[in-house]
Amino acid sequence: LLRIRLRPYSGPATTHGGKPRRLHRCNFCDYKTYRSDLMKRHVRIHTGERPHKCHLCPQSFTQSYHLTKHLFTHKGERPYQCLKCSQRLAQKTQLRRHLHRYECK
């Protein structure tokens, strides 16, 4: 049996040090977060800013993680492999698309 206890509201959220956490609100929509890094990333949806640029082609990305994944395509690395037909792909999304398209499930 799972028991869940709800605590009564005790005022604004605080950090581990007891300081009140600041709620960041998007100027473009209703999005809110206590994390400034998430707000920065979210605002890029509205502004179109893509600060992470590939040095090998014109592609740019909103998150560094997406640039890192993209670089696999230039390096020729293909870490994702279809277990049915053995085709190797550079990104997990490419593998998912391959599995769906060719019914390699």
mmCIF file of C-alpha atoms in Angstrom:
data_model
loop_
_atom_site.group_PDB
_atom_site.id
_atom_site.type_symbol
_atom_site.label_atom_id
_atom_site.label_comp_id
_atom_site.label_asym_id
_atom_site.label_seq_id
_atom_site.Cartn_x
_atom_site.Cartn_y
_atom_site.Cartn_z
ATOM 1 C CA LEU A 1 0.000 0.000 0.000
ATOM 2 C CA LEU A 2 1.390 3.370 -0.987
ATOM 3 C CA ARG A 3 0.797 6.285 1.356
ATOM 4 C CA ILE A 4 1.221 9.861 0.272
ATOM 5 C CA ARG A 5 1.194 12.660 2.806
ATOM 6 C CA LEU A 6 0.675 16.190 1.632
ATOM 7 C CA ARG A 7 2.311 18.928 3.610
ATOM 8 C CA PRO A 8 0.392 22.148 4.167
ATOM 9 C CA TYR A 9 1.610 25.190 2.239
ATOM 10 C CA SER A 10 4.412 26.809 4.199
ATOM 11 C CA GLY A 11 5.217 29.859 2.109
ATOM 12 C CA PRO A 12 7.492 30.342 -0.895
ATOM 13 C CA ALA A 13 9.846 27.564 -1.989
ATOM 14 C CA THR A 14 13.370 27.767 -0.594
ATOM 15 C CA THR A 15 16.791 26.400 -1.514
ATOM 16 C CA HIS A 16 18.754 24.068 0.740
ATOM 17 C CA GLY A 17 20.332 27.126 2.354
ATOM 18 C CA GLY A 18 16.920 28.471 3.312
ATOM 19 C CA LYS A 19 16.979 31.379 0.844
ATOM 20 C CA PRO A 20 13.745 31.947 -1.087
ATOM 21 C CA ARG A 21 13.848 30.636 -4.654
ATOM 22 C CA ARG A 22 13.010 33.100 -7.400
ATOM 23 C CA LEU A 23 10.234 32.127 -9.796
ATOM 24 C CA HIS A 24 11.167 33.022 -13.375
ATOM 25 C CA ARG A 25 8.279 33.872 -15.703
ATOM 26 C CA CYS A 26 8.433 33.881 -19.490
ATOM 27 C CA ASN A 27 7.660 37.264 -21.080
ATOM 28 C CA PHE A 28 6.116 35.554 -24.110
ATOM 29 C CA CYS A 29 3.833 32.876 -22.614
ATOM 30 C CA ASP A 30 2.657 31.374 -19.297
ATOM 31 C CA TYR A 31 5.758 29.196 -18.728
ATOM 32 C CA LYS A 32 7.258 29.445 -15.202
ATOM 33 C CA THR A 33 10.259 27.791 -13.563
ATOM 34 C CA TYR A 34 12.518 28.215 -10.566
ATOM 35 C CA ARG A 35 15.571 27.339 -12.676
ATOM 36 C CA SER A 36 17.128 30.204 -14.623
ATOM 37 C CA ASP A 37 18.925 27.805 -17.004
ATOM 38 C CA LEU A 38 15.607 26.246 -18.019
ATOM 39 C CA MET A 39 14.088 29.687 -18.552
ATOM 40 C CA LYS A 40 17.009 30.708 -20.781
ATOM 41 C CA ARG A 41 16.552 27.551 -22.854
ATOM 42 C CA HIS A 42 12.762 28.037 -23.016
ATOM 43 C CA VAL A 43 12.979 31.661 -24.229
ATOM 44 C CA ARG A 44 14.972 30.457 -27.261
ATOM 45 C CA ILE A 45 11.732 28.892 -28.524
ATOM 46 C CA HIS A 46 10.292 32.392 -28.847
ATOM 47 C CA THR A 47 13.397 34.301 -29.955
ATOM 48 C CA GLY A 48 14.736 31.722 -32.404
ATOM 49 C CA GLU A 49 18.210 32.043 -30.866
ATOM 50 C CA ARG A 50 20.453 29.077 -31.749
ATOM 51 C CA PRO A 51 23.783 29.780 -30.023
ATOM 52 C CA HIS A 52 25.380 26.346 -30.498
ATOM 53 C CA LYS A 53 26.838 26.403 -34.013
ATOM 54 C CA CYS A 54 28.469 23.561 -35.906
ATOM 55 C CA HIS A 55 31.969 24.487 -37.096
ATOM 56 C CA LEU A 56 31.692 22.050 -40.025
ATOM 57 C CA CYS A 57 28.378 23.117 -41.595
ATOM 58 C CA PRO A 58 25.731 25.881 -41.296
ATOM 59 C CA GLN A 59 23.607 24.002 -38.718
ATOM 60 C CA SER A 60 22.962 25.600 -35.319
ATOM 61 C CA PHE A 61 21.090 24.400 -32.249
ATOM 62 C CA THR A 62 19.302 25.711 -29.167
ATOM 63 C CA GLN A 63 21.057 23.221 -26.856
ATOM 64 C CA SER A 64 24.660 22.028 -26.730
ATOM 65 C CA TYR A 65 23.447 18.436 -26.404
ATOM 66 C CA HIS A 66 21.825 18.640 -29.843
ATOM 67 C CA LEU A 67 25.073 19.953 -31.349
ATOM 68 C CA THR A 68 26.987 17.062 -29.779
ATOM 69 C CA LYS A 69 24.550 14.562 -31.321
ATOM 70 C CA HIS A 70 24.801 16.352 -34.680
ATOM 71 C CA LEU A 71 28.606 16.107 -34.707
ATOM 72 C CA PHE A 72 28.311 12.299 -34.912
ATOM 73 C CA THR A 73 27.069 12.775 -38.482
ATOM 74 C CA HIS A 74 30.326 14.541 -39.436
ATOM 75 C CA LYS A 75 32.613 12.130 -37.594
ATOM 76 C CA GLY A 76 31.067 9.127 -39.312
ATOM 77 C CA GLU A 77 30.323 7.552 -35.939
ATOM 78 C CA ARG A 78 27.206 5.407 -35.957
ATOM 79 C CA PRO A 79 26.685 4.090 -32.420
ATOM 80 C CA TYR A 80 23.050 2.990 -32.923
ATOM 81 C CA GLN A 81 22.453 -0.322 -34.697
ATOM 82 C CA CYS A 82 19.269 -2.030 -35.889
ATOM 83 C CA LEU A 83 19.273 -5.515 -34.383
ATOM 84 C CA LYS A 84 17.212 -6.930 -37.246
ATOM 85 C CA CYS A 85 19.112 -5.724 -40.329
ATOM 86 C CA SER A 86 22.385 -4.503 -38.712
ATOM 87 C CA GLN A 87 22.177 -1.009 -40.244
ATOM 88 C CA ARG A 88 24.118 1.510 -38.159
ATOM 89 C CA LEU A 89 22.882 5.061 -37.568
ATOM 90 C CA ALA A 90 24.352 8.212 -36.036
ATOM 91 C CA GLN A 91 21.383 9.244 -33.872
ATOM 92 C CA LYS A 92 18.774 7.467 -31.787
ATOM 93 C CA THR A 93 16.002 9.367 -33.593
ATOM 94 C CA GLN A 94 17.305 8.017 -36.915
ATOM 95 C CA LEU A 95 17.163 4.482 -35.508
ATOM 96 C CA ARG A 96 13.568 5.001 -34.319
ATOM 97 C CA ARG A 97 12.575 6.324 -37.758
ATOM 98 C CA HIS A 98 14.338 3.365 -39.422
ATOM 99 C CA LEU A 99 12.563 0.849 -37.182
ATOM 100 C CA HIS A 100 9.192 2.398 -37.936
ATOM 101 C CA ARG A 101 9.765 2.835 -41.682
ATOM 102 C CA TYR A 102 11.159 -0.627 -42.347
ATOM 103 C CA GLU A 103 9.199 -2.464 -39.653
ATOM 104 C CA CYS A 104 12.347 -3.837 -38.049
ATOM 105 C CA LYS A 105 10.597 -4.171 -34.709
#
